[in-house]
Coordinates of C-alpha atoms and ligand atoms in Angstrom, one line a residue:
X1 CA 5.4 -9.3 30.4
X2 CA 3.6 -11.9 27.6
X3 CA 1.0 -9.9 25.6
X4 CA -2.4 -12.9 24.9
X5 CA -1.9 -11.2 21.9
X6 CA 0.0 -9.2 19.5
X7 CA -0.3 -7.4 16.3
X8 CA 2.0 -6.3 13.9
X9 CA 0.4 -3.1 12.2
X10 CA -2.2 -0.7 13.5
X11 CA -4.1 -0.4 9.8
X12 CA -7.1 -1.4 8.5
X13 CA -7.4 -5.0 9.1
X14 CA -5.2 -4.8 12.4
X15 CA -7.1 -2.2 13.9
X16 CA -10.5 -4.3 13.4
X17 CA -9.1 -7.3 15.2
X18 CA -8.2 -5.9 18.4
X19 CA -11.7 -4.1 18.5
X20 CA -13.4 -6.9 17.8
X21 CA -11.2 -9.6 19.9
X22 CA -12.2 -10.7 23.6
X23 CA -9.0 -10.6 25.0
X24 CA -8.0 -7.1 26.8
X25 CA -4.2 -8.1 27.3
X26 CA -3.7 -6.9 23.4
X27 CA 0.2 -4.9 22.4
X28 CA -0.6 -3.2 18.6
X29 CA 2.9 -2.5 17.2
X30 CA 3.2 0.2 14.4
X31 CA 6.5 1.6 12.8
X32 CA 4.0 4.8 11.8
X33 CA 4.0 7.7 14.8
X34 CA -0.3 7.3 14.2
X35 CA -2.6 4.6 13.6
X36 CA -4.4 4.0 10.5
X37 CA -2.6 6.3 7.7
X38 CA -3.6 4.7 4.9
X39 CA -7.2 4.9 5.8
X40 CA -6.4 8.7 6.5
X41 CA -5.1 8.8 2.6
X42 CA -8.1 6.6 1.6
X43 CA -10.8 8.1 -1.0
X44 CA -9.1 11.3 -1.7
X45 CA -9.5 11.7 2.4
X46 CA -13.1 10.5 2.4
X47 CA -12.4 6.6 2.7
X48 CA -14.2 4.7 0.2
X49 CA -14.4 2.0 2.8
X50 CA -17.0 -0.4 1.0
X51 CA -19.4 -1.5 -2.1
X52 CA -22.9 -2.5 -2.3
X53 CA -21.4 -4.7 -4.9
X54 CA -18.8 -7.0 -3.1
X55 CA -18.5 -10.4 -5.2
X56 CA -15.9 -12.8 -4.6
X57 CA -16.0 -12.3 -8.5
X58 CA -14.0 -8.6 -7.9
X59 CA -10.9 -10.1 -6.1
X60 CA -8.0 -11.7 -7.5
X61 CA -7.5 -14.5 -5.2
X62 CA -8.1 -17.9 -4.4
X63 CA -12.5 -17.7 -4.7
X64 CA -13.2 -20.5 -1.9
X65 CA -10.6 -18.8 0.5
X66 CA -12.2 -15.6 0.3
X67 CA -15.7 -16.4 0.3
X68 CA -16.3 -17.4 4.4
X69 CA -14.8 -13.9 5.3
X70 CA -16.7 -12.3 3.0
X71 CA -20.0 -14.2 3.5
X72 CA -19.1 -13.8 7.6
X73 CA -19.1 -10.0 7.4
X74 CA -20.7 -8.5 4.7
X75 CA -20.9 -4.7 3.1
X76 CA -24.3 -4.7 5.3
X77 CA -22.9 -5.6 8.2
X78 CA -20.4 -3.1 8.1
X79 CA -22.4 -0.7 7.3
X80 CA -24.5 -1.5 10.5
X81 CA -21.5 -1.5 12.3
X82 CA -20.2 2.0 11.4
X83 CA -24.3 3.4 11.8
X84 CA -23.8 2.5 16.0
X85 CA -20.8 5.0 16.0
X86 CA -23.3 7.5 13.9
X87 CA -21.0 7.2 10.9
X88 CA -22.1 9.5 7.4
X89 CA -21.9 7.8 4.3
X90 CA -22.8 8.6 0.8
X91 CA -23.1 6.3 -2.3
X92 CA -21.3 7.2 -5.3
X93 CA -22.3 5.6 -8.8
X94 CA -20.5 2.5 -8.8
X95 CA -22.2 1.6 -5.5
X96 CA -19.0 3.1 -3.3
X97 CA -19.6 4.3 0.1
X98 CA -17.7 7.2 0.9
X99 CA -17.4 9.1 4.5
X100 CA -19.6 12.1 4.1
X101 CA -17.1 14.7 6.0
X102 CA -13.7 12.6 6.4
X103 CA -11.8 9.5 6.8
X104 CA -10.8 10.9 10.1
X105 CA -14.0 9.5 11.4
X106 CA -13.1 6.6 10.8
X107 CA -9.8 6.6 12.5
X108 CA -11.6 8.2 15.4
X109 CA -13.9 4.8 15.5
X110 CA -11.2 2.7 15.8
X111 CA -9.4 4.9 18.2
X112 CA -12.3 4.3 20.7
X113 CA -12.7 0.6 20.2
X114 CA -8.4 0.2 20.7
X115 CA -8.6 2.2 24.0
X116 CA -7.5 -0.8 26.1
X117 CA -4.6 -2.0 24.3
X118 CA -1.3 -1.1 24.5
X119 CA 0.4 0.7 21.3
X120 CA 3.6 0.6 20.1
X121 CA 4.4 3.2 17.8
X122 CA 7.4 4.4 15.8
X123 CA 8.6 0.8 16.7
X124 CA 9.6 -1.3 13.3
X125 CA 9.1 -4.7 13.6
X126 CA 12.3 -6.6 12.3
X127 CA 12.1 -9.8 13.1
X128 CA 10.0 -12.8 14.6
X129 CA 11.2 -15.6 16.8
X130 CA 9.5 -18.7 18.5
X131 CA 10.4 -20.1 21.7
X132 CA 7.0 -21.7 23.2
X133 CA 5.5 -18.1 22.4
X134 CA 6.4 -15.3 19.9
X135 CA 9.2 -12.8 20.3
X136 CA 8.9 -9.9 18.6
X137 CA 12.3 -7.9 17.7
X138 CA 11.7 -4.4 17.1
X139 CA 14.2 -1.5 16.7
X140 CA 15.0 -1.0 20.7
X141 CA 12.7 -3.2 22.5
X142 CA 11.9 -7.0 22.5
X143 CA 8.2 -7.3 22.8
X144 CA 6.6 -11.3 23.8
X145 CA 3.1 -12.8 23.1
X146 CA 1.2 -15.8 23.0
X147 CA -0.6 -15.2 19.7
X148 CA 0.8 -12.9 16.5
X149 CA -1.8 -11.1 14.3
X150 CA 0.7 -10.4 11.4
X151 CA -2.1 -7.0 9.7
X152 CA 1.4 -5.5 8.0
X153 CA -0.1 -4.9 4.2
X154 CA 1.6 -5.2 1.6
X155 CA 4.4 -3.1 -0.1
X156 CA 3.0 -0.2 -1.7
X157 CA 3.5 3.3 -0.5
X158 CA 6.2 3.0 1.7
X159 CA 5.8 6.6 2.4
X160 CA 3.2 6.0 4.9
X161 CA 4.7 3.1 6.8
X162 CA 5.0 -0.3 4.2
X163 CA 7.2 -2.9 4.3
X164 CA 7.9 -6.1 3.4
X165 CA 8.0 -7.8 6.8
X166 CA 5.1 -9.6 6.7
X167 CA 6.3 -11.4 3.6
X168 CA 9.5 -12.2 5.9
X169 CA 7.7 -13.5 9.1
X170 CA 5.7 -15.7 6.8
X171 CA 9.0 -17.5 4.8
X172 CA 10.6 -17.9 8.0
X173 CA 8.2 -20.1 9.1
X174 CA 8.0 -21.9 6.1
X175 CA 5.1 -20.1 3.9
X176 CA 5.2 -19.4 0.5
X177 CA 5.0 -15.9 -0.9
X178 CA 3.5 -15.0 -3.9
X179 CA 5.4 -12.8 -5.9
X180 CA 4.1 -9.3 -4.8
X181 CA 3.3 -7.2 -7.6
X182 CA 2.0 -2.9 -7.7
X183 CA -1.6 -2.9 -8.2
X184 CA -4.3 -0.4 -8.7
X185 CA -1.8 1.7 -10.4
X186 CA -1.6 3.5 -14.0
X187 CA -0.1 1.6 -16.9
X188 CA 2.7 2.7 -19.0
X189 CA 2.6 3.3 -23.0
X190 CA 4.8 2.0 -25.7
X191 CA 5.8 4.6 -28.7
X192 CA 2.8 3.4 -30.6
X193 CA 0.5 4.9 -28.0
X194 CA 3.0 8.0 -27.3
X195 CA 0.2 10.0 -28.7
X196 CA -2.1 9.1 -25.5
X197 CA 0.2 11.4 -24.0
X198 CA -0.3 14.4 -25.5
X199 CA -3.9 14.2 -23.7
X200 CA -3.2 14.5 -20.0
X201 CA -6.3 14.8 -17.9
X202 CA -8.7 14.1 -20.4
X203 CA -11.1 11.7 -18.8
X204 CA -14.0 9.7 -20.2
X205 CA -16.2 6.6 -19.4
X206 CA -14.3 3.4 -21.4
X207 CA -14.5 -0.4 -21.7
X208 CA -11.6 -2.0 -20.9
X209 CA -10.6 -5.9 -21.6
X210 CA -8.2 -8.3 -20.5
X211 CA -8.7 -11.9 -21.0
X212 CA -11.5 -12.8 -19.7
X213 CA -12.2 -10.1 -17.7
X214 CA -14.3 -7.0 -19.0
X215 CA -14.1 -3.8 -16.9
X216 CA -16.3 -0.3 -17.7
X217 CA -15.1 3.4 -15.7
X218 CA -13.6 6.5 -16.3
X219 CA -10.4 6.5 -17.9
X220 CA -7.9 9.4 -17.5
X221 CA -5.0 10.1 -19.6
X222 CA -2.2 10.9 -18.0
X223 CA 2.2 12.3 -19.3
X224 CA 3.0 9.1 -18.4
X225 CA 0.5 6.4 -19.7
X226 CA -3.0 5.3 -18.5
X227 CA -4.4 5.8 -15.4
X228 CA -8.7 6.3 -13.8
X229 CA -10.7 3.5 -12.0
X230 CA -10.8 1.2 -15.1
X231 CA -7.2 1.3 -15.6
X232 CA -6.5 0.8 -11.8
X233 CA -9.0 -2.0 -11.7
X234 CA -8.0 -3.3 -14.7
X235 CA -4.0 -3.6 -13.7
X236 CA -5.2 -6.0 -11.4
X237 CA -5.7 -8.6 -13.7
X238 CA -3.1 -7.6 -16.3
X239 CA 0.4 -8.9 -16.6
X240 CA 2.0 -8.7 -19.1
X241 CA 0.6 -8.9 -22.9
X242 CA -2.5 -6.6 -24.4
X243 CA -5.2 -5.0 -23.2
X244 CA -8.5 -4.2 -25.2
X245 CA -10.1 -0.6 -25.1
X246 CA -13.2 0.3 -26.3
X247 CA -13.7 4.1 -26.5
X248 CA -17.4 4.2 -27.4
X249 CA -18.9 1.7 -24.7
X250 CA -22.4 3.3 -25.1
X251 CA -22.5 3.7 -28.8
X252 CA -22.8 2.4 -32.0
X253 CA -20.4 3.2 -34.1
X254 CA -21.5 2.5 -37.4
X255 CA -25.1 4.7 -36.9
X256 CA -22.6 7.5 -35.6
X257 CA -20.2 6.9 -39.3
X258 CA -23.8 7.1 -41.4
X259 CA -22.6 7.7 -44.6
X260 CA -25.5 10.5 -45.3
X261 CA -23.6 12.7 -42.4
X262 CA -22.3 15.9 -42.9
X263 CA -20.6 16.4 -39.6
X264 CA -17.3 16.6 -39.2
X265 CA -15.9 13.6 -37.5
X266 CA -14.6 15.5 -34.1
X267 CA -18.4 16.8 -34.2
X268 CA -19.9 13.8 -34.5
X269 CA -18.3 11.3 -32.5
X270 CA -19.9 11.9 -28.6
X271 CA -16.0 11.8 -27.3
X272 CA -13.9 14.6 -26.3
X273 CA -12.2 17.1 -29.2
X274 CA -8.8 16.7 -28.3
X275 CA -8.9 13.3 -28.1
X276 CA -10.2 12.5 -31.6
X277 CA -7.8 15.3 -32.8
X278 CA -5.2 12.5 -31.5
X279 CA -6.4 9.6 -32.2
X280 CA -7.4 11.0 -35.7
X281 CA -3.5 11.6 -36.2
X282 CA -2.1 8.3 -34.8
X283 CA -4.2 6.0 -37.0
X284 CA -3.6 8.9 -40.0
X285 CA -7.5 10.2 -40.8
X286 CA -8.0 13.2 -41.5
X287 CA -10.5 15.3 -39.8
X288 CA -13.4 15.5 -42.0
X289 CA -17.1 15.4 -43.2
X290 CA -18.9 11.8 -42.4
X291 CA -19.9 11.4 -45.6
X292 CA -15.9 12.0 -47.3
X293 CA -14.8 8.9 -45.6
X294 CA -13.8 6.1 -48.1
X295 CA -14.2 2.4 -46.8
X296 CA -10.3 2.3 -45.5
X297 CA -11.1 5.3 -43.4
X298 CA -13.9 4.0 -42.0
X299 CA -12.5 0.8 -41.5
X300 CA -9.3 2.0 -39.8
X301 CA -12.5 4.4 -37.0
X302 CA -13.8 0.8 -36.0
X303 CA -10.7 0.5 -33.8
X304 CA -12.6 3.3 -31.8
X305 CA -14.5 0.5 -30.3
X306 CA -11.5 -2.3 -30.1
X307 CA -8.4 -0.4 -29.4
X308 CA -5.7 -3.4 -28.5
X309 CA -2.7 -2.4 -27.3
X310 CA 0.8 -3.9 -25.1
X311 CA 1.4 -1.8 -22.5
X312 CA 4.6 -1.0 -21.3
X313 CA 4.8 -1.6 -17.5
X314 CA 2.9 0.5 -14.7
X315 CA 3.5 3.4 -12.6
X316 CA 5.4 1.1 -9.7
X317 CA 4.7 0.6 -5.9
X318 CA 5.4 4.2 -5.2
X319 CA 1.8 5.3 -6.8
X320 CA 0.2 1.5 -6.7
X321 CA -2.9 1.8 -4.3
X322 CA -2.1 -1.9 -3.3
X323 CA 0.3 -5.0 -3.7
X324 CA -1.3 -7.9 -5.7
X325 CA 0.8 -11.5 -4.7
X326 CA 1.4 -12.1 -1.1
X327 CA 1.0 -14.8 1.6
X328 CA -0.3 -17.8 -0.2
X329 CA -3.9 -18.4 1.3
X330 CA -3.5 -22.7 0.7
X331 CA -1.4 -22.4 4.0
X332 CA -3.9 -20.5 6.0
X333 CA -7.1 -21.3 7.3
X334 CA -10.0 -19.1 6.1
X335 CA -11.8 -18.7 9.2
X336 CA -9.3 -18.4 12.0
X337 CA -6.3 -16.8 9.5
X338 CA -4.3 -19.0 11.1
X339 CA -1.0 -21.0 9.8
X340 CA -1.5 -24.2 9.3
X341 CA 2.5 -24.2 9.9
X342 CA 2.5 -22.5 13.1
X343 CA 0.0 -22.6 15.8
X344 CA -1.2 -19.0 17.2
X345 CA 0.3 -17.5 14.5
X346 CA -2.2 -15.7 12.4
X347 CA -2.4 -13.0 8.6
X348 CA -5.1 -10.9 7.6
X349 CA -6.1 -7.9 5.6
X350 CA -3.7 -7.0 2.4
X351 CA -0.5 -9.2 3.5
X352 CA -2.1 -12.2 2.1
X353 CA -2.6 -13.4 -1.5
X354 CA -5.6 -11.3 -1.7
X355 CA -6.5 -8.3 -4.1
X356 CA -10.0 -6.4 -4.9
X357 CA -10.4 -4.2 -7.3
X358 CA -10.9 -0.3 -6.9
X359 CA -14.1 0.6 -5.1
X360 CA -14.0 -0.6 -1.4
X361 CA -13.0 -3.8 -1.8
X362 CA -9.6 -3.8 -0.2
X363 CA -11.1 -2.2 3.1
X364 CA -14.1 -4.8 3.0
X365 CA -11.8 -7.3 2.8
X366 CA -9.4 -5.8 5.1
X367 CA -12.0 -5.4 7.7
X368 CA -14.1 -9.2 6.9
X369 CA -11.0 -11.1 7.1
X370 CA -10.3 -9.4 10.6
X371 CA -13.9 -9.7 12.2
X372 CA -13.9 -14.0 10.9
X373 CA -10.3 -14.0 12.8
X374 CA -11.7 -12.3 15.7
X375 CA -15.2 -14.7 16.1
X376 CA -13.1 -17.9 15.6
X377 CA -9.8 -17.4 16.8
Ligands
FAD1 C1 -3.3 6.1 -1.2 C2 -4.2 4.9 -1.0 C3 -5.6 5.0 -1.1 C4 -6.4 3.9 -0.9 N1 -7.7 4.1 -0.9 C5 -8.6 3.0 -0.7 C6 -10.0 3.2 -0.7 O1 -10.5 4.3 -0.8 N2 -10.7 2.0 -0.5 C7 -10.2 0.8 -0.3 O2 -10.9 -0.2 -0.1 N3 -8.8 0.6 -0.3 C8 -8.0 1.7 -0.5 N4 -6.6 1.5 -0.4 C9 -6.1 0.2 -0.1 C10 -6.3 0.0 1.5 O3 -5.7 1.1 2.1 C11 -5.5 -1.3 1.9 O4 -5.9 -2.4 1.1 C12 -5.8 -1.6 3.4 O5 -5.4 -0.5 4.2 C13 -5.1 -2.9 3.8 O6 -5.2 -3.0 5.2 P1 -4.2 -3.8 6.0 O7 -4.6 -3.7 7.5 O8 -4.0 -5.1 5.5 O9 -2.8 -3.0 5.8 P2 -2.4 -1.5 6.1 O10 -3.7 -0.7 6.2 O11 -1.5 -1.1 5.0 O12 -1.7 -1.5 7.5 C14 -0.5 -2.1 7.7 C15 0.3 -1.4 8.8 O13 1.4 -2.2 9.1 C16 2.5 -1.3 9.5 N5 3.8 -1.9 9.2 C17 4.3 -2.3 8.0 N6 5.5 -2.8 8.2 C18 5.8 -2.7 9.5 C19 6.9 -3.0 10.3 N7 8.0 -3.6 9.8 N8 6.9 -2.8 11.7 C20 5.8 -2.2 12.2 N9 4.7 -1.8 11.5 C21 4.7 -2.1 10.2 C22 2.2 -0.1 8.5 O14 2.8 1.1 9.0 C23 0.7 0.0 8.5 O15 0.2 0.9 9.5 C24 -5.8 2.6 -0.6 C25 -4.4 2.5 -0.5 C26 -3.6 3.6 -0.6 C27 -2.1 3.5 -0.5

């Protein structure tokens, strides 16, 4: 039998497509024993599955590709969309939606909308073949279609299903692959900032800068480095080189070092103890009265508010959330996903050279790039 359609991954972006496509003769093929587990893993188990926020301005990607799937099917309209199947959300303070109860519910939408196609699971896909229609080599059975949705994600946690075969369909027929790269993943420390270490699971709201780009969430220290939403978000953008910390977003610093002071430092400075204890040591201040401070001393404090630093690497794709890099999006066109090298044959979701930030935007994406393939495929 020749599927209309097929699709290579039963996650996010793969799942929305076949809901939302008019065809019934659809085969989903997963090398997972269930659909969806990353959405299962999402949010701590409560899916974060959208923003208020969503900018083309929080993706690292090509802006004009991105911006018709986004503008096509908005946070709203997702959020209209999940309402019909009576879905509970909640709004956290960056303007992330959560699922009230569990990212089950989610699953459970999608298993409702999928209930006419035909899944294959446990079956890896290893290879992809043209011959007037697609032929899809799995381990064990051959599987044939019209049309290939390639929804495979990228590379990161392979634990729960990834692999790079998206990447491979792609090259073989002639696309270019942007290095893939772990994203959304702690950063590593050099010996300078060994100290850091000594403070795993202190967290605190911090500025964080790199390049151009200017980022402001909780950061958590962790025994191996850096890690909280502004250092996930913020290994997005970085590559290699410094990043720029500021520990004291919200406050002046040079009111809080008033001279006349006779607070303590640690007692003075609105940041946790343990942490100034630290940073105190690393930059060699003692801990004492405000008003003991000579200039040097209160010179060396100011890096409070511009700590710049190299960091060593990141945590890898084992703990990276996502893969930044993929399918590069000048060979696809950003309504129908399709190749422009091969007819029928179509990307979505995270395969493609398309990363948000942490906070929703990988699912919106995920699920915007699926719906514009679905309306103009
Ligand atoms: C732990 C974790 C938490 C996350 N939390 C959030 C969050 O809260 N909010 C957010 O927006 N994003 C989150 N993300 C990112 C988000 O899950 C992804 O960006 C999104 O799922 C991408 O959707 P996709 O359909 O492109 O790929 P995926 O959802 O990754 O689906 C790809 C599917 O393809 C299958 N596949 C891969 N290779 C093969 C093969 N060779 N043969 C057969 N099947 C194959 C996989 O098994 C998988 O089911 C999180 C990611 C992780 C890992």
């Amino acid at each position: 039998m020749i599927y209309d359609i097929a699709i290579i991954g039963a996650g996010a972006s793969g799942l929305m497509s076949a809901s939302m496509l008019p065809s019934k003769n659809i085969a989903i093929i997963d090398s997972n024993s269930k659909i969806a587990l990353k959405i299962l893993a999402s949010g701590g188990g409560k899916c974060n599955i959208t923003n208020k926020n969503v900018s083309v301005e929080n993706y690292l990607a090509n802006k004009e590709f991105i911006k018709k799937a986004l503008d096509e099917f908005t946070p709203k309209e997702l959020l209209k969309f999940l309402d019909k199947f009576k879905l509970e959300l909640e709004v956290r303070k960056y303007g992330q939606y959560f699922c009230k109860k569990s990212a089950k519910d989610v699953v459970s939408i999608f298993e409702k909308l999928t209930k006419h196609c035909h899944f294959f699971m446990n079956t890896k896909v290893l290879h992809v073949e043209f011959k007037n229609h697609f032929i899809i080599k799995t381990q064990g059975k051959t599987i044939e279609a019209k049309k290939l949705i390639v929804a495979s994600g990228g590379i990161s946690y392979t634990s729960i299903g990834a692999s790079p075969i998206g990447y491979e369909i792609a090259k073989s027929f002639g696309h270019s692959v942007v290095t893939p790269a772990p994203a959304l993943v702690g950063l590593t420390v050099q010996k300078d900032q060994f100290w850091m270490k000594n403070l795993s699971g202190i967290s605190f709201n911090t500025k964080l800068s790199i390049e151009d780009k200017t980022l402001e969430s909780d950061l958590l220290f962790t025994h191996k480095g850096i890690s909280g939403p502004v250092v996930l978000s913020g290994s997005l953008y970085w590559k290699k080189g410094k990043i720029e910390l500021d520990f004291l977003p919200k406050s002046n610093l040079k009111k809080l070092l008033d001279k006349k002071s006779k607070k303590q430092i640690s007692s003075q400075l609105p940041l946790p103890k343990r942490f100034i204890l630290e940073f105190l040591k690393s930059i060699h201040v003692e801990d004492k009265a405000i008003c003991k401070l000579n200039n040097s001393e209160i010179e060396k404090l100011q890096v409070l508010k511009k700590y710049e630093f190299a960091p060593a690497g990141n945590f890898g794709f084992t703990k990276a959330e996502v893969t930044k890099g993929g399918i590069c999006t000048d060979e696809i066109n950003s309504l129908t996903f399709e190749s422009k090298l091969q007819k029928n044959l179509h990307f979505v979701g995270e395969v493609l050279d398309v990363t948000g930030e942490l906070g929703g935007y990988n699912f919106q994406w995920a699920f915007a790039s699926a719906v514009s393939l679905a309306k103009y495929i």
